[in-house]
Amino acid sequence: MFSTEHVRLCCEKGVKLMHIDEISSFYGEDRGWLMFDAEKLTPEIKAYLEAEVVALGQVVHQGGYKRLVEVGCGWGRYLDWALSGGLSYVGLDIVPWLIKMAELRLTAARVKYQNPLCSVHLHEAEKLAELPFLKRS
């Protein structure tokens, strides 16, 4: 689930890595919503998220990609960004209530962008190869 380098960096910083069941349980509780409330985010997190959008845009557009697969999509954070940029979108998350929110946003996005190619799925990242629409032909 985590690269060796990621584990090493987290251990150096004293960060406890969560098992997939712990992640699902944490975000399945009431406090998971806090990560979507901009007022609850620290200035550092806000700056990181803004820089992430810029970096993602550079990678996607320089690479000529046509689809964005967002693993850990939550409520579909990059759904509108992808569709407004002409990309198709696939969102994956392990938390049922977040996928339900993403499905609501997906319905609105299909109307707004005239039925684009987009979907969200309740699915573990480790099992991506099982998804038929992500298999390479």
PDB file of C-alpha atoms in Angstrom:
ATOM      1  CA  MET A   1       0.000   0.000   0.000  1.00  0.00           C
ATOM      2  CA  PHE A   2       2.831   2.419   0.858  1.00  0.00           C
ATOM      3  CA  SER A   3       6.209   2.674  -0.843  1.00  0.00           C
ATOM      4  CA  THR A   4       9.309   1.949   1.243  1.00  0.00           C
ATOM      5  CA  GLU A   5      10.355   5.604   0.942  1.00  0.00           C
ATOM      6  CA  HIS A   6       6.919   6.802   2.087  1.00  0.00           C
ATOM      7  CA  VAL A   7       7.041   4.523   5.141  1.00  0.00           C
ATOM      8  CA  ARG A   8      10.577   5.690   5.993  1.00  0.00           C
ATOM      9  CA  LEU A   9       9.620   9.385   5.773  1.00  0.00           C
ATOM     10  CA  CYS A  10       6.499   8.872   7.854  1.00  0.00           C
ATOM     11  CA  CYS A  11       8.433   6.981  10.536  1.00  0.00           C
ATOM     12  CA  GLU A  12      11.059   9.750  10.690  1.00  0.00           C
ATOM     13  CA  LYS A  13       8.304  12.297  11.266  1.00  0.00           C
ATOM     14  CA  GLY A  14       6.515  10.121  13.828  1.00  0.00           C
ATOM     15  CA  VAL A  15       3.469   9.633  11.586  1.00  0.00           C
ATOM     16  CA  LYS A  16       1.481   6.469  12.276  1.00  0.00           C
ATOM     17  CA  LEU A  17       0.417   4.785   9.043  1.00  0.00           C
ATOM     18  CA  MET A  18      -3.166   3.560   9.039  1.00  0.00           C
ATOM     19  CA  HIS A  19      -4.244   0.155   7.792  1.00  0.00           C
ATOM     20  CA  ILE A  20      -6.945   0.223   5.099  1.00  0.00           C
ATOM     21  CA  ASP A  21      -9.590  -0.883   7.634  1.00  0.00           C
ATOM     22  CA  GLU A  22      -8.583   1.978   9.955  1.00  0.00           C
ATOM     23  CA  ILE A  23      -8.823   4.510   7.122  1.00  0.00           C
ATOM     24  CA  SER A  24     -12.280   3.338   6.148  1.00  0.00           C
ATOM     25  CA  SER A  25     -13.382   3.371   9.779  1.00  0.00           C
ATOM     26  CA  PHE A  26     -11.970   6.857  10.431  1.00  0.00           C
ATOM     27  CA  TYR A  27     -13.637   8.455   7.433  1.00  0.00           C
ATOM     28  CA  GLY A  28     -16.789   6.483   8.094  1.00  0.00           C
ATOM     29  CA  GLU A  29     -17.196   8.400  11.343  1.00  0.00           C
ATOM     30  CA  ASP A  30     -18.462  11.960  11.681  1.00  0.00           C
ATOM     31  CA  ARG A  31     -15.058  13.639  11.764  1.00  0.00           C
ATOM     32  CA  GLY A  32     -14.124  12.588   8.205  1.00  0.00           C
ATOM     33  CA  TRP A  33     -16.099  15.514   6.792  1.00  0.00           C
ATOM     34  CA  LEU A  34     -13.644  18.007   8.326  1.00  0.00           C
ATOM     35  CA  MET A  35     -11.166  17.423   5.513  1.00  0.00           C
ATOM     36  CA  PHE A  36     -13.603  19.096   3.089  1.00  0.00           C
ATOM     37  CA  ASP A  37     -14.281  22.182   5.219  1.00  0.00           C
ATOM     38  CA  ALA A  38     -11.885  24.899   3.995  1.00  0.00           C
ATOM     39  CA  GLU A  39     -12.259  26.724   7.310  1.00  0.00           C
ATOM     40  CA  LYS A  40     -10.809  23.712   9.141  1.00  0.00           C
ATOM     41  CA  LEU A  41      -7.711  23.429   6.931  1.00  0.00           C
ATOM     42  CA  THR A  42      -4.414  24.893   8.061  1.00  0.00           C
ATOM     43  CA  PRO A  43      -2.682  27.475   5.821  1.00  0.00           C
ATOM     44  CA  GLU A  44      -0.055  24.833   5.014  1.00  0.00           C
ATOM     45  CA  ILE A  45      -2.660  22.339   3.838  1.00  0.00           C
ATOM     46  CA  LYS A  46      -4.432  25.004   1.771  1.00  0.00           C
ATOM     47  CA  ALA A  47      -1.120  25.943   0.136  1.00  0.00           C
ATOM     48  CA  TYR A  48      -0.350  22.279  -0.556  1.00  0.00           C
ATOM     49  CA  LEU A  49      -3.760  21.674  -2.149  1.00  0.00           C
ATOM     50  CA  GLU A  50      -3.388  24.760  -4.356  1.00  0.00           C
ATOM     51  CA  ALA A  51       0.085  23.639  -5.465  1.00  0.00           C
ATOM     52  CA  GLU A  52      -1.272  20.136  -6.098  1.00  0.00           C
ATOM     53  CA  VAL A  53      -3.804  21.473  -8.612  1.00  0.00           C
ATOM     54  CA  VAL A  54      -1.081  23.385 -10.474  1.00  0.00           C
ATOM     55  CA  ALA A  55       1.242  20.359 -10.560  1.00  0.00           C
ATOM     56  CA  LEU A  56      -1.553  18.030 -11.666  1.00  0.00           C
ATOM     57  CA  GLY A  57      -2.487  20.411 -14.457  1.00  0.00           C
ATOM     58  CA  GLN A  58       1.084  20.510 -15.711  1.00  0.00           C
ATOM     59  CA  VAL A  59       1.443  16.726 -15.702  1.00  0.00           C
ATOM     60  CA  VAL A  60      -1.931  16.071 -17.343  1.00  0.00           C
ATOM     61  CA  HIS A  61      -1.647  18.657 -20.077  1.00  0.00           C
ATOM     62  CA  GLN A  62       2.036  18.132 -20.896  1.00  0.00           C
ATOM     63  CA  GLY A  63       1.499  14.370 -21.028  1.00  0.00           C
ATOM     64  CA  GLY A  64      -1.520  14.582 -23.295  1.00  0.00           C
ATOM     65  CA  TYR A  65      -3.674  12.480 -20.968  1.00  0.00           C
ATOM     66  CA  LYS A  66      -7.369  12.070 -21.707  1.00  0.00           C
ATOM     67  CA  ARG A  67      -8.512  10.461 -18.430  1.00  0.00           C
ATOM     68  CA  LEU A  68      -8.001  11.260 -14.766  1.00  0.00           C
ATOM     69  CA  VAL A  69      -8.223   8.365 -12.297  1.00  0.00           C
ATOM     70  CA  GLU A  70      -8.489   9.829  -8.808  1.00  0.00           C
ATOM     71  CA  VAL A  71      -7.634   7.235  -6.162  1.00  0.00           C
ATOM     72  CA  GLY A  72      -8.987   8.344  -2.813  1.00  0.00           C
ATOM     73  CA  CYS A  73     -11.416  10.662  -4.591  1.00  0.00           C
ATOM     74  CA  GLY A  74     -13.558  11.329  -1.530  1.00  0.00           C
ATOM     75  CA  TRP A  75     -16.441  13.420  -2.755  1.00  0.00           C
ATOM     76  CA  GLY A  76     -14.847  13.752  -6.213  1.00  0.00           C
ATOM     77  CA  ARG A  77     -12.380  16.515  -5.493  1.00  0.00           C
ATOM     78  CA  TYR A  78     -11.075  16.705  -9.072  1.00  0.00           C
ATOM     79  CA  LEU A  79     -14.319  15.803 -10.853  1.00  0.00           C
ATOM     80  CA  ASP A  80     -15.200  19.305 -12.082  1.00  0.00           C
ATOM     81  CA  TRP A  81     -11.568  20.171 -12.712  1.00  0.00           C
ATOM     82  CA  ALA A  82     -11.141  17.128 -14.970  1.00  0.00           C
ATOM     83  CA  LEU A  83     -14.388  17.539 -16.873  1.00  0.00           C
ATOM     84  CA  SER A  84     -13.931  21.281 -17.397  1.00  0.00           C
ATOM     85  CA  GLY A  85     -10.526  20.469 -18.898  1.00  0.00           C
ATOM     86  CA  GLY A  86     -11.988  17.954 -21.345  1.00  0.00           C
ATOM     87  CA  LEU A  87     -10.808  14.842 -19.492  1.00  0.00           C
ATOM     88  CA  SER A  88     -12.873  11.786 -18.655  1.00  0.00           C
ATOM     89  CA  TYR A  89     -12.937  10.977 -14.942  1.00  0.00           C
ATOM     90  CA  VAL A  90     -12.886   7.851 -12.768  1.00  0.00           C
ATOM     91  CA  GLY A  91     -13.018   8.281  -8.989  1.00  0.00           C
ATOM     92  CA  LEU A  92     -12.241   5.511  -6.508  1.00  0.00           C
ATOM     93  CA  ASP A  93     -12.640   5.485  -2.743  1.00  0.00           C
ATOM     94  CA  ILE A  94     -13.078   2.942   0.048  1.00  0.00           C
ATOM     95  CA  VAL A  95     -15.564   4.982   2.092  1.00  0.00           C
ATOM     96  CA  PRO A  96     -19.231   4.425   1.184  1.00  0.00           C
ATOM     97  CA  TRP A  97     -20.614   7.800   2.307  1.00  0.00           C
ATOM     98  CA  LEU A  98     -17.954   9.665   0.343  1.00  0.00           C
ATOM     99  CA  ILE A  99     -18.813   7.714  -2.807  1.00  0.00           C
ATOM    100  CA  LYS A 100     -22.486   8.574  -2.280  1.00  0.00           C
ATOM    101  CA  MET A 101     -21.546  12.255  -2.197  1.00  0.00           C
ATOM    102  CA  ALA A 102     -19.404  11.811  -5.302  1.00  0.00           C
ATOM    103  CA  GLU A 103     -22.332  10.126  -7.071  1.00  0.00           C
ATOM    104  CA  LEU A 104     -24.512  13.170  -6.353  1.00  0.00           C
ATOM    105  CA  ARG A 105     -21.854  15.472  -7.773  1.00  0.00           C
ATOM    106  CA  LEU A 106     -21.464  13.116 -10.724  1.00  0.00           C
ATOM    107  CA  THR A 107     -25.161  13.422 -11.585  1.00  0.00           C
ATOM    108  CA  ALA A 108     -24.896  17.211 -11.624  1.00  0.00           C
ATOM    109  CA  ALA A 109     -21.660  17.067 -13.642  1.00  0.00           C
ATOM    110  CA  ARG A 110     -23.269  14.879 -16.314  1.00  0.00           C
ATOM    111  CA  VAL A 111     -25.909  17.566 -16.851  1.00  0.00           C
ATOM    112  CA  LYS A 112     -23.447  20.466 -16.671  1.00  0.00           C
ATOM    113  CA  TYR A 113     -20.941  18.901 -19.077  1.00  0.00           C
ATOM    114  CA  GLN A 114     -23.550  17.216 -21.296  1.00  0.00           C
ATOM    115  CA  ASN A 115     -23.094  13.614 -20.181  1.00  0.00           C
ATOM    116  CA  PRO A 116     -19.304  13.299 -20.084  1.00  0.00           C
ATOM    117  CA  LEU A 117     -17.466  10.042 -19.560  1.00  0.00           C
ATOM    118  CA  CYS A 118     -17.240   9.889 -15.786  1.00  0.00           C
ATOM    119  CA  SER A 119     -17.830   7.406 -12.985  1.00  0.00           C
ATOM    120  CA  VAL A 120     -17.106   6.814  -9.303  1.00  0.00           C
ATOM    121  CA  HIS A 121     -16.618   3.468  -7.594  1.00  0.00           C
ATOM    122  CA  LEU A 122     -16.378   2.049  -4.094  1.00  0.00           C
ATOM    123  CA  HIS A 123     -13.129   0.160  -4.537  1.00  0.00           C
ATOM    124  CA  GLU A 124      -9.747  -0.427  -2.887  1.00  0.00           C
ATOM    125  CA  ALA A 125      -6.726   0.993  -4.722  1.00  0.00           C
ATOM    126  CA  GLU A 126      -4.848  -2.289  -4.298  1.00  0.00           C
ATOM    127  CA  LYS A 127      -7.447  -3.982  -6.499  1.00  0.00           C
ATOM    128  CA  LEU A 128      -7.360  -1.549  -9.431  1.00  0.00           C
ATOM    129  CA  ALA A 129      -6.345  -4.289 -11.843  1.00  0.00           C
ATOM    130  CA  GLU A 130      -9.754  -5.905 -11.273  1.00  0.00           C
ATOM    131  CA  LEU A 131     -11.611  -2.964 -12.822  1.00  0.00           C
ATOM    132  CA  PRO A 132     -12.391  -3.843 -16.448  1.00  0.00           C
ATOM    133  CA  PHE A 133     -12.347  -0.254 -17.699  1.00  0.00           C
ATOM    134  CA  LEU A 134      -8.786   0.284 -16.430  1.00  0.00           C
ATOM    135  CA  LYS A 135      -7.291  -2.815 -18.067  1.00  0.00           C
ATOM    136  CA  ARG A 136      -4.827  -2.160 -20.845  1.00  0.00           C
ATOM    137  CA  SER A 137      -5.620  -3.810 -24.123  1.00  0.00           C
TER     138      SER A 137
END
